[in-house]
PDB file of C-alpha atoms in Angstrom:
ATOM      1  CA  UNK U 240      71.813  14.155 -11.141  1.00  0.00           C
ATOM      2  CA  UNK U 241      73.136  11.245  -9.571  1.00  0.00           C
ATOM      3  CA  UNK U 242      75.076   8.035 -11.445  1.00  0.00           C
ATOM      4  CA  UNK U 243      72.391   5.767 -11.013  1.00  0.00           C
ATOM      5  CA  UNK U 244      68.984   8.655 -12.070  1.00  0.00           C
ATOM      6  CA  UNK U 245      71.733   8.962 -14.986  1.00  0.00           C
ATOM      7  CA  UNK U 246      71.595   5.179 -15.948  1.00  0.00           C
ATOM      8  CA  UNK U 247      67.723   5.496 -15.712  1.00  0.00           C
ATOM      9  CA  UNK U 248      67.019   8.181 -18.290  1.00  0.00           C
ATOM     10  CA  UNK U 249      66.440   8.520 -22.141  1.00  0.00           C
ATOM     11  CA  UNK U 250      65.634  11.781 -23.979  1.00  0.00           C
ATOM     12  CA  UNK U 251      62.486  11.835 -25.663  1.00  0.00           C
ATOM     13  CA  UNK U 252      62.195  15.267 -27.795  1.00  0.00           C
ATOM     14  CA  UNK U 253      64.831  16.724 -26.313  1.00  0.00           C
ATOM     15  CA  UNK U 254      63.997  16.310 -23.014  1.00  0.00           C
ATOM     16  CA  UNK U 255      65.830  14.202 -20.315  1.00  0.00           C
ATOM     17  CA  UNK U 256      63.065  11.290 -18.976  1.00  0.00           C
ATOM     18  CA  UNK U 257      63.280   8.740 -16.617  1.00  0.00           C
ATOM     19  CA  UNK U 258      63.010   5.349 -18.326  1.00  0.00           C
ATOM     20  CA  UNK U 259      62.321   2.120 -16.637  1.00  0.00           C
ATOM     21  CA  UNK U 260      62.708  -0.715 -19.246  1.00  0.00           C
ATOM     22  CA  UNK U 261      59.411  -3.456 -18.704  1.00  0.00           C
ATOM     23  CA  UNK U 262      61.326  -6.351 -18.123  1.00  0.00           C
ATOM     24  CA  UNK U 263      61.034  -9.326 -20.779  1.00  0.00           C
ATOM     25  CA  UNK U 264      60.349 -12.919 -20.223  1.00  0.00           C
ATOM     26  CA  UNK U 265      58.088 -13.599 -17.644  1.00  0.00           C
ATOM     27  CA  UNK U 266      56.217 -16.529 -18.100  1.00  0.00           C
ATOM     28  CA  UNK U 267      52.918 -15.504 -18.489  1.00  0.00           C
ATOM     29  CA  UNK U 268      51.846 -19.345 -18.065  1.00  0.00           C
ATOM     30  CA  UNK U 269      52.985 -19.500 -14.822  1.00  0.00           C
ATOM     31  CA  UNK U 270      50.929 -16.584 -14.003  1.00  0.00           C
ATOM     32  CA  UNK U 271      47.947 -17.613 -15.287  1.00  0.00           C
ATOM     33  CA  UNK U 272      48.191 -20.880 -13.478  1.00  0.00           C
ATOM     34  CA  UNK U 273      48.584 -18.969 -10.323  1.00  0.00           C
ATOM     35  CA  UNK U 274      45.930 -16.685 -10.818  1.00  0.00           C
ATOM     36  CA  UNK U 275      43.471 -19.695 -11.650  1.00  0.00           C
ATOM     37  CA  UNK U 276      44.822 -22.092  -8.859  1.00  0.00           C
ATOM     38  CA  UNK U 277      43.723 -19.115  -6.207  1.00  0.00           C
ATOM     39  CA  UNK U 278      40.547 -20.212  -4.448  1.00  0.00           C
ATOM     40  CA  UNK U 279      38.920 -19.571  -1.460  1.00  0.00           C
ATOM     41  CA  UNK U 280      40.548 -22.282   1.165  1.00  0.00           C
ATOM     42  CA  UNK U 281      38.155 -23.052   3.758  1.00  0.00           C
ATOM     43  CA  UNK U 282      40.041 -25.484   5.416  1.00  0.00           C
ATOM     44  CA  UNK U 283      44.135 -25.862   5.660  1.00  0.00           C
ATOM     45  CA  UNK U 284      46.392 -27.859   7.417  1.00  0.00           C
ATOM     46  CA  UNK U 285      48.804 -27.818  10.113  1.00  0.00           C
ATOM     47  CA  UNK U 286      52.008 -26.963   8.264  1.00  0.00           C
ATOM     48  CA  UNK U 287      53.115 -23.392   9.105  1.00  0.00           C
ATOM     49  CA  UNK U 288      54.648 -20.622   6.698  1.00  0.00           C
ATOM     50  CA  UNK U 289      58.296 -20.012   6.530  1.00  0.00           C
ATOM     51  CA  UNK U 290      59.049 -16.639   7.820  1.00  0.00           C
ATOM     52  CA  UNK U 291      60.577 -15.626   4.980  1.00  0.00           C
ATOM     53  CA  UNK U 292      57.488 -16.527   2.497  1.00  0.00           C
ATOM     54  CA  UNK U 293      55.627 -14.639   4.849  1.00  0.00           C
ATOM     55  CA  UNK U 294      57.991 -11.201   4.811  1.00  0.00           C
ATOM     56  CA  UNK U 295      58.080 -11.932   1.020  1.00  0.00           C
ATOM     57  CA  UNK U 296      54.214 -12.350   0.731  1.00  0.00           C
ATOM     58  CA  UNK U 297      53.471  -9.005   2.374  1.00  0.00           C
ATOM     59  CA  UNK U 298      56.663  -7.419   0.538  1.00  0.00           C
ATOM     60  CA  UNK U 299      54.682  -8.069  -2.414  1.00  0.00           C
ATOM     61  CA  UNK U 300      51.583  -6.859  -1.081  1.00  0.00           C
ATOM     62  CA  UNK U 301      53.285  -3.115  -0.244  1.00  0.00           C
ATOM     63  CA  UNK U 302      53.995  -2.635  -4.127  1.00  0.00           C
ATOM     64  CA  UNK U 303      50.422  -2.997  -4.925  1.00  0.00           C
ATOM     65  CA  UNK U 304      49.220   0.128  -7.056  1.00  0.00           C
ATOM     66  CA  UNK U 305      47.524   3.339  -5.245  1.00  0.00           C
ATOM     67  CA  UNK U 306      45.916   6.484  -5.592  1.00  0.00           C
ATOM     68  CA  UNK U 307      48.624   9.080  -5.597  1.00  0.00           C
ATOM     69  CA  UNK U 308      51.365   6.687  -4.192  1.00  0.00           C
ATOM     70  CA  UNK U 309      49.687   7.249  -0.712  1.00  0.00           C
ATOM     71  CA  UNK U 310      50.077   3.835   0.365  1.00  0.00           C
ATOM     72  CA  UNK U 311      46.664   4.046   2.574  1.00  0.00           C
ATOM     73  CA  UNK U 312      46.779   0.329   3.879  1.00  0.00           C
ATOM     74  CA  UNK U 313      48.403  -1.559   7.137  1.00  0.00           C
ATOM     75  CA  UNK U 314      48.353  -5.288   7.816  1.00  0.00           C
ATOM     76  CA  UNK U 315      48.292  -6.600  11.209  1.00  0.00           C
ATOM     77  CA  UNK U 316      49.467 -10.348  11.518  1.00  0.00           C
ATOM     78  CA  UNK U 317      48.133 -11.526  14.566  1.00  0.00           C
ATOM     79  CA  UNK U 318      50.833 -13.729  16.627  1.00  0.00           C
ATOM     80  CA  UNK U 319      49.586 -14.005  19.821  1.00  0.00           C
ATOM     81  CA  UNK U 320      47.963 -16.418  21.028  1.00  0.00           C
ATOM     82  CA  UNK U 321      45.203 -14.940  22.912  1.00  0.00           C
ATOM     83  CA  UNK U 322      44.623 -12.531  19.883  1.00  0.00           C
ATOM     84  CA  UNK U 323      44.140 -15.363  17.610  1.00  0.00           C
ATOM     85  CA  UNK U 324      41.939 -16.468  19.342  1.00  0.00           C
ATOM     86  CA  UNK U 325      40.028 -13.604  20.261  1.00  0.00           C
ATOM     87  CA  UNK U 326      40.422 -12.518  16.355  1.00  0.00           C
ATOM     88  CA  UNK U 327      38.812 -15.962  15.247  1.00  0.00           C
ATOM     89  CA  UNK U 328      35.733 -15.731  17.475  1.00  0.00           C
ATOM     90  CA  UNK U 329      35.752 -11.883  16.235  1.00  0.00           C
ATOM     91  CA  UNK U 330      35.598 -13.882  12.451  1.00  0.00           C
ATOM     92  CA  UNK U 331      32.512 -15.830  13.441  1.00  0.00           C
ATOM     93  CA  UNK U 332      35.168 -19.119  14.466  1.00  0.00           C
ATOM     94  CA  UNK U 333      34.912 -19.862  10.539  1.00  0.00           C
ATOM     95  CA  UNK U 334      36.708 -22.728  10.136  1.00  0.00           C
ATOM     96  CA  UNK U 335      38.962 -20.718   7.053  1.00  0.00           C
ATOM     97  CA  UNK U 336      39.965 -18.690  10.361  1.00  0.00           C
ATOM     98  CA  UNK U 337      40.488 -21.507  12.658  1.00  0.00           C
ATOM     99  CA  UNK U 338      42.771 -23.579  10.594  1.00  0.00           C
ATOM    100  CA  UNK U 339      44.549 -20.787   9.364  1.00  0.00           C
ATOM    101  CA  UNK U 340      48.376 -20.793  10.224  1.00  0.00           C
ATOM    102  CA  UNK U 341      48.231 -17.122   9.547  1.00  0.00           C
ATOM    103  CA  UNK U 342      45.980 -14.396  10.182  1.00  0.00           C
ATOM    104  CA  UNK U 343      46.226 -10.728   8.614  1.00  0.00           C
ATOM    105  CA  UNK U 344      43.989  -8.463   9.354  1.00  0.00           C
ATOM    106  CA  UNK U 345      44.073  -5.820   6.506  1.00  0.00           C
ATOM    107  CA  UNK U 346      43.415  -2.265   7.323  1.00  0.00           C
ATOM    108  CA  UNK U 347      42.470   1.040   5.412  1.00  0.00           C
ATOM    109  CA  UNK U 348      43.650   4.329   7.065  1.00  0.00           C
ATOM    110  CA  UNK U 349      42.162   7.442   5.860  1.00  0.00           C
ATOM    111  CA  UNK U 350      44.066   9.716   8.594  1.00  0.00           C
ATOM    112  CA  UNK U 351      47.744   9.689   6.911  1.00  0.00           C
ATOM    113  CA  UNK U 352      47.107  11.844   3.893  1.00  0.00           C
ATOM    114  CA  UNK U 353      48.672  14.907   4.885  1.00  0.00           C
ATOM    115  CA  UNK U 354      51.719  12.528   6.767  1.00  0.00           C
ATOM    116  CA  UNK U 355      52.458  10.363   3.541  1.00  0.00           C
ATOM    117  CA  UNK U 356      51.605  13.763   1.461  1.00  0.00           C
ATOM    118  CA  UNK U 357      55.082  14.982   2.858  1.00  0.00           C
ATOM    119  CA  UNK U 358      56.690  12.089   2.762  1.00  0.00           C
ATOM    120  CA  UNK U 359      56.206  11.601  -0.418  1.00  0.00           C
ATOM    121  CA  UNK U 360      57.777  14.794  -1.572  1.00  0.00           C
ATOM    122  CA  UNK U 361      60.829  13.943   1.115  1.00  0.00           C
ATOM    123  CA  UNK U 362      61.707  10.606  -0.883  1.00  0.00           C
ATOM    124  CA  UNK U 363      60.862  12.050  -4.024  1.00  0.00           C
ATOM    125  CA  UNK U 364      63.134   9.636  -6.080  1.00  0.00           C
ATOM    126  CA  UNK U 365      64.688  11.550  -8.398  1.00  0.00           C
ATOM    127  CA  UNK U 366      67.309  14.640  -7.582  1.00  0.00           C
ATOM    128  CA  UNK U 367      64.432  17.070  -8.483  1.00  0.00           C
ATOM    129  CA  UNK U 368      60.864  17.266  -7.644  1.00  0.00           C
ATOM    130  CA  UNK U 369      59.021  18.994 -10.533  1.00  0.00           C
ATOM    131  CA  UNK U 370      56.905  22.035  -9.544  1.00  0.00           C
ATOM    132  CA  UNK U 371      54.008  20.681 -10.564  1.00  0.00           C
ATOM    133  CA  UNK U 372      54.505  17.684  -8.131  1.00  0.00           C
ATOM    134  CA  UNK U 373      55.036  19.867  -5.652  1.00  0.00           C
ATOM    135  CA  UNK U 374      52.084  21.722  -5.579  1.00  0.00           C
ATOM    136  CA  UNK U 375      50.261  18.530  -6.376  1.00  0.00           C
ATOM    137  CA  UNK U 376      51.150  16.948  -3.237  1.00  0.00           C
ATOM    138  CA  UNK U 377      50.772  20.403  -1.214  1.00  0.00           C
ATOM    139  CA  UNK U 378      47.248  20.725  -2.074  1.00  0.00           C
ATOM    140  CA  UNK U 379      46.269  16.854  -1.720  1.00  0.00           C
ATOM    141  CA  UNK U 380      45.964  17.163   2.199  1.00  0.00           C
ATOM    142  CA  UNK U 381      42.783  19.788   1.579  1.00  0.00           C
ATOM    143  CA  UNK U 382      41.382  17.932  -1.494  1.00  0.00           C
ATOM    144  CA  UNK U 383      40.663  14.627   0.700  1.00  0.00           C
ATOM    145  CA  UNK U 384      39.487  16.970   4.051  1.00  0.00           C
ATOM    146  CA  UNK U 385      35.790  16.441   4.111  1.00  0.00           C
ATOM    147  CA  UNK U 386      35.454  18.721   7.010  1.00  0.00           C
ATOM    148  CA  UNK U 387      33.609  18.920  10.357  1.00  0.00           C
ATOM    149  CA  UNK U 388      30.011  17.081   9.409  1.00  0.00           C
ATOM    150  CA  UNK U 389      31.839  16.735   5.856  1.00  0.00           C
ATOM    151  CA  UNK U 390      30.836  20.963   5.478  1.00  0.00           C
ATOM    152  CA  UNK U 391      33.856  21.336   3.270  1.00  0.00           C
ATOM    153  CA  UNK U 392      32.734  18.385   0.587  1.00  0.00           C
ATOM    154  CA  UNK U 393      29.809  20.089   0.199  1.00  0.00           C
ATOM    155  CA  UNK U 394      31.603  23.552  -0.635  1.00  0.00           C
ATOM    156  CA  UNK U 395      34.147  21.703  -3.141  1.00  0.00           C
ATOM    157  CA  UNK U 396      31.676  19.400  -4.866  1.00  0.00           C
ATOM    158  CA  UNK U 397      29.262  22.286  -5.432  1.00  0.00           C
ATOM    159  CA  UNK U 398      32.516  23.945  -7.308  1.00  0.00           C
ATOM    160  CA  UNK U 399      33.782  21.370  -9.154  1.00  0.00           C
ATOM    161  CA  UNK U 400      30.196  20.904 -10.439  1.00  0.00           C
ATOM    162  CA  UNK U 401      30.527  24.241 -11.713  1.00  0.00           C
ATOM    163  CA  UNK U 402      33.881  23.611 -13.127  1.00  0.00           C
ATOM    164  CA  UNK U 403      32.813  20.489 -14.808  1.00  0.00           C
ATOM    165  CA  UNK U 404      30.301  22.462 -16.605  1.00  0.00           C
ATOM    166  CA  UNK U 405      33.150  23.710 -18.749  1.00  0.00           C
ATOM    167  CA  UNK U 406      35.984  20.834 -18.507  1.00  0.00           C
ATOM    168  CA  UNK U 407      36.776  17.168 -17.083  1.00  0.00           C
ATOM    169  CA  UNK U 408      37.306  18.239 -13.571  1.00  0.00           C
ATOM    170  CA  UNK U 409      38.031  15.247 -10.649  1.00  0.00           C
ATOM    171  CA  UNK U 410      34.078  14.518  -9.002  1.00  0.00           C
ATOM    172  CA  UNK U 411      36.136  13.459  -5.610  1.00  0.00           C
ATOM    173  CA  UNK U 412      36.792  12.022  -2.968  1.00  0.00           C
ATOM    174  CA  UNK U 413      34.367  14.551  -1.078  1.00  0.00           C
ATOM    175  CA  UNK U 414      32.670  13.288   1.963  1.00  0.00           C
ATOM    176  CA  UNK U 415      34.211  11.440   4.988  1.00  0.00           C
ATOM    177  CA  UNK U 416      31.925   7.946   2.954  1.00  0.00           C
ATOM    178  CA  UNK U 417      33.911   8.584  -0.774  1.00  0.00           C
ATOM    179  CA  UNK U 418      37.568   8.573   1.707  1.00  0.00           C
ATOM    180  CA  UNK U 419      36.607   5.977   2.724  1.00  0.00           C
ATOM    181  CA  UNK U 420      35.900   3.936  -0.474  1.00  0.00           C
ATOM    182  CA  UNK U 421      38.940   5.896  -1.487  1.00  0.00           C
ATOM    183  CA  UNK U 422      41.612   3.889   1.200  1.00  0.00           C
ATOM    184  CA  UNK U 423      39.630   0.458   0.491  1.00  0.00           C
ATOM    185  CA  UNK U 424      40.072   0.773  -3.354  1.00  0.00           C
ATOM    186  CA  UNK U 425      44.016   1.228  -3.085  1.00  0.00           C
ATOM    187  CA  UNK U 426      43.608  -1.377   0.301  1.00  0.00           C
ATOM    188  CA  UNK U 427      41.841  -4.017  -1.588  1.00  0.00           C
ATOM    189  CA  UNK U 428      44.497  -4.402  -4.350  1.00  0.00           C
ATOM    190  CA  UNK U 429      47.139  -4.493  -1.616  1.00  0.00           C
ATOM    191  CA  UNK U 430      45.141  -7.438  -1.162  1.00  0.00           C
ATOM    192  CA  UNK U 431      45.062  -9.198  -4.354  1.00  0.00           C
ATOM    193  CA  UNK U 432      49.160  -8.827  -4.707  1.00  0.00           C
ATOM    194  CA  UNK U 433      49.214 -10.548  -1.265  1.00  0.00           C
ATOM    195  CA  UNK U 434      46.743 -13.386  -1.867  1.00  0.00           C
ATOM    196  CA  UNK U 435      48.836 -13.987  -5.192  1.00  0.00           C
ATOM    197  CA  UNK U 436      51.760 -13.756  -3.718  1.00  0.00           C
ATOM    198  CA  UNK U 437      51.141 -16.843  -1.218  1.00  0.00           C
ATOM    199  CA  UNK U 438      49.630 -18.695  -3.979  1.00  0.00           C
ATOM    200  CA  UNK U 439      52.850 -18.122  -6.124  1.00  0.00           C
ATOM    201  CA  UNK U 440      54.692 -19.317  -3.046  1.00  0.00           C
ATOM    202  CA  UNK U 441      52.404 -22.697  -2.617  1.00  0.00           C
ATOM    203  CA  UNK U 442      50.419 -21.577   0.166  1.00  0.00           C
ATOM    204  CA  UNK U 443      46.776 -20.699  -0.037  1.00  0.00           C
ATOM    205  CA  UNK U 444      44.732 -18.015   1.405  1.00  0.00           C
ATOM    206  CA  UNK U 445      40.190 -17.395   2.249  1.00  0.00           C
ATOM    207  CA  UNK U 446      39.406 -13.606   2.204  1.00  0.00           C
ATOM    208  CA  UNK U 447      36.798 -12.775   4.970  1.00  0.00           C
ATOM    209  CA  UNK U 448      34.679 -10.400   5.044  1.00  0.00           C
ATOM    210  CA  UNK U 449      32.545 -12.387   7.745  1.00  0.00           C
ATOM    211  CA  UNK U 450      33.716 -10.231  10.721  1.00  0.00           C
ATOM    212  CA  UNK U 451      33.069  -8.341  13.823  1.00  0.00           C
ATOM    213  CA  UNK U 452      34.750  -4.911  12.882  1.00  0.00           C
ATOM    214  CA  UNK U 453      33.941  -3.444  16.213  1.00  0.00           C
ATOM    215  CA  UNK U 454      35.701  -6.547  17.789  1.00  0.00           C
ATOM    216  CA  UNK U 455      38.188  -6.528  15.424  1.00  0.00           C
ATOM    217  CA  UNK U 456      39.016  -2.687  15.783  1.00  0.00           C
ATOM    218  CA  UNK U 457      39.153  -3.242  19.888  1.00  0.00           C
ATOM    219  CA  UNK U 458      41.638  -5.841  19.546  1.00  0.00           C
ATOM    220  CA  UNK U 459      43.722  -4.470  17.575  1.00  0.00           C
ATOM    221  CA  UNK U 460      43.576  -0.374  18.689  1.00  0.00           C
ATOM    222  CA  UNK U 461      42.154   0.916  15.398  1.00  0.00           C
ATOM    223  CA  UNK U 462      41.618   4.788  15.705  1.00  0.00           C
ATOM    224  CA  UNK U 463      38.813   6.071  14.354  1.00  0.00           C
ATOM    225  CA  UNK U 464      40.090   6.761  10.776  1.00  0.00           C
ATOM    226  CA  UNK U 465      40.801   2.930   9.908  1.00  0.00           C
ATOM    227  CA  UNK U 466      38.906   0.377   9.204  1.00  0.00           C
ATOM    228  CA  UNK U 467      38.797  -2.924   8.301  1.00  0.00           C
ATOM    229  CA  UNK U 468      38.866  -4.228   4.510  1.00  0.00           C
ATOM    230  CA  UNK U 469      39.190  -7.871   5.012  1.00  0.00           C
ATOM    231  CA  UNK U 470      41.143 -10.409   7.145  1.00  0.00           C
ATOM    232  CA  UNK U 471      42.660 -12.916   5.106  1.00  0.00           C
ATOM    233  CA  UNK U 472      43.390 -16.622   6.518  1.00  0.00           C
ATOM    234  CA  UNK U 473      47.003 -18.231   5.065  1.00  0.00           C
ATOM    235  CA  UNK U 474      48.529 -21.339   5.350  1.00  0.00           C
ATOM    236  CA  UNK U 475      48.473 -24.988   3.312  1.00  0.00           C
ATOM    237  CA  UNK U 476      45.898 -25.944   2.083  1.00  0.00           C
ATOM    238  CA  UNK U 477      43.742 -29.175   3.115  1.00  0.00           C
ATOM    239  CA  UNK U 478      42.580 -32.190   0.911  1.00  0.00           C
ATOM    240  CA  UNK U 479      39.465 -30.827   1.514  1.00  0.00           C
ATOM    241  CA  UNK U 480      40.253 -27.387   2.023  1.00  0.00           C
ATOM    242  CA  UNK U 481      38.184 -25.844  -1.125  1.00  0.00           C
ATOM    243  CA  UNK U 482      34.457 -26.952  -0.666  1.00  0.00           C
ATOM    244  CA  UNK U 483      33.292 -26.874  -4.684  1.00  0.00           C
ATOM    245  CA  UNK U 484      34.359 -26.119  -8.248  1.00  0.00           C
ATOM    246  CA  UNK U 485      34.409 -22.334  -9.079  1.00  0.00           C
ATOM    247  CA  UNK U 486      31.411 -20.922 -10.228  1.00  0.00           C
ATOM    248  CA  UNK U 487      32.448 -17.738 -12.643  1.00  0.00           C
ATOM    249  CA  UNK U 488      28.954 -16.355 -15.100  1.00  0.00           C
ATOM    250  CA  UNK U 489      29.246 -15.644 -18.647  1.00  0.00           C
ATOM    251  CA  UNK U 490      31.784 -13.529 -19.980  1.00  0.00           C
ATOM    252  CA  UNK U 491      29.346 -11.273 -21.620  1.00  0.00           C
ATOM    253  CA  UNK U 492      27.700  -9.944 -18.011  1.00  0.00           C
ATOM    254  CA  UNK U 493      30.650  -8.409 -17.339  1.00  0.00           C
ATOM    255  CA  UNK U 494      33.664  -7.492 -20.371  1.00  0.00           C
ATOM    256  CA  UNK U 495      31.750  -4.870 -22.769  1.00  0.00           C
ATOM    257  CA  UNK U 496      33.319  -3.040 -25.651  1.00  0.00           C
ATOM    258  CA  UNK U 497      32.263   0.413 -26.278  1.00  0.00           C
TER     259      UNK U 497
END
């Protein structure tokens, strides 16, 4: 075990753990005003976005939680010229896409399970990966593989509905459609961490979902197994960038204890 797994562990019944202390301190009213201050900018000016508030923006974005640690997500930031433009006509020329000093186009892959599958057990970050892990990560490749015309979902849901008769057994992802939702879930809060992020930093951000995907996937090369989640307009915000109060319902419709 290396020096610095050493400085990272604590037994717990007599077993050596990792331990990651949850760091004290952070001011918890500073992140509430940043998570209240984010709105939907429709309008920003003409000051651009440090480079480095950029790289740290997206830095942020990549430590987002996923399913598995697969990381299913890219983001595009589109630079030139001619792109831009062809990427705001592709977001209906809103103007949250033509003032925006930055545009990221946020994408979903659903083709790098088996890639990231290895790589995950080739950085494995400790000196040992467990057996289980292994064989967790070995068999993830043919649990997301809906098949030609999504034949094999069919086969495994049928016997996990079986299995579930008797236990808690996962119900998915199956077909090519629940991969799909799969990569935007893990995508979309790649999102939120980067939409914070910029906020944190001063800057504000307008999440489309107004968009051509088939223009948007042309431009940009997509294969077949991404997709757009959103493309997400950055930059200062304008006097009148945000265009009305926020309207949030009753608490009620929505927090429920059970």
């Amino acid at each position: 075990m290396s020096a610095a797994s050493k400085n990272a562990t604590v037994t717990v019944d007599g077993k050596t753990r990792y331990h990651e202390p949850a760091p004290a301190h952070i001011d918890v009213e500073a992140f509430r005003q940043t998570v209240i201050s984010r709105r939907s900018v429709r309008k920003f000016t003409a000051t651009p976005i440090p480079q480095a508030v950029l790289d740290d923006c997206l830095d942020m974005a990549l430590l987002a939680p996923c399913s598995s640690g697969l990381q299913p997500w890219e983001f595009y930031v589109v630079r030139t010229p001619a792109k831009k433009a062809k990427l705001v006509k592709a977001c209906m020329s809103q103007l949250a896409a033509k003032t925006a000093a930055e545009l990221i186009v946020c994408v979903a892959r659903t083709d790098r399970v088996e890639e990231f599958s290895r790589k995950m057990l080739r950085e494995w970050p400790m000196p040992d990966v467990p057996k289980l892990v292994q064989r967790y990560y070995q068999l993830i490749p043919y649990n997301y593989a809906p098949g030609p015309l999504n034949s094999f979902a069919v086969v495994k849901k049928a016997a996990f509905a079986v299995g579930g008769l008797v236990a808690a057994v996962p119900r998915g992802p199956y077909t090519s459609a629940e991969v799909r939702l799969w990569a935007a879930k893990s995508t979309a809060l790649a999102c939120e961490n980067l939409v914070l992020a910029f906020r944190a930093h001063g800057f504000d951000t307008c999440m489309m979902e107004g968009f051509d995907e088939v223009r948007v996937r042309k431009l940009l090369g997509l294969p077949d197994e991404a997709f757009t989640v959103m493309v997400i307009g950055a930059g200062e915000r304008a006097d009148d960038g945000v265009f009305w109060p926020q309207i949030r319902f009753e608490r009620e419709l929505f927090v429920h204890e059970v």
